[in-house]
Amino acid sequence: FGEVGEGYTRSNLQKLGYTEQIVVKNGPGHGVDIIARNPKTRQIIIAEVKTNGSELSPDQRVGGPGYAMSRLQRAADGEGAWAGLTPAERAGAERALSWVLFDEADGYGIQYLEIKYEVDSLGNLSNPRHRDWPHDPDGRPDSMPWNPGDGLGP
């Protein structure tokens, strides 16, 4: 069901002008679900998409900035579980890493989101909700509230 939620989110981002999108995952499928960039505004959204009862992993709970940067760097370097990436996958990680490093330094915004959907057995999505995915080295509290909608637009 995770792929359904991620595909829906990528499609929504595309419609909103985030036409440059990169997915950075290792062999077991762990990594950064979506790094999307609007080439006109240079704004970036980095999203972790969850479906049904899934929750952030302990590594993800430190927050989007720390989690995304560590995974992008490992993927770009081909380190550890990322050693099996193809040259094209490593190049994608390097590209995403450059967006984050250079666009953020130039003052363009990066938004880190956790987006959640319910998906039924037919693949239909419902109950979209989102919350910021800030950096928190101690782990985010479970009580952080959800906001209605996927956080991607009006």
Phi, psi and omega in degrees: 000336180300320180297326178297311179297318180294318178297318178297317180295316178299319178297315178298317179298319178303313180298332181270007177097001177273074188275345176261114184226140179226137173248130182237104180225148177270185183307312179287356178093013178267146178155213181258118185298309185215127168240113184237139182229134173270113185293337179282315183264344185063017175282148184235140170240127174246120188234140169252119184255129179238147177234151178050233187272004185290148182233167175298143175287165176304320178296321181289335184291346176289348176114158183302312183301311181292316181295310183298314181297319181294319181289320178296319180294316179298318180294316180297325180275349184066037187267140173058234181295352181264001183296335182273006179294147175287163175303324179293321178293320177295321178296323177297318178296319178297319179297313179298319179299318179294323176302310184297313184291313187275319180291323178294319179295330179277002176091008177276147188282144171238125179249127178255122183233145165253122183242138184227141177224157166261138179233127179273179185295343178266000180088012178277136181265145174210171175052053177292139177206160183211163171206156177298153180240067186284167176285130176210099184299340179268001182089138183286142177292148179296338186278002180299125188287153174268148174251147181293153180082172183273359177078010185257002180169188183298000000 
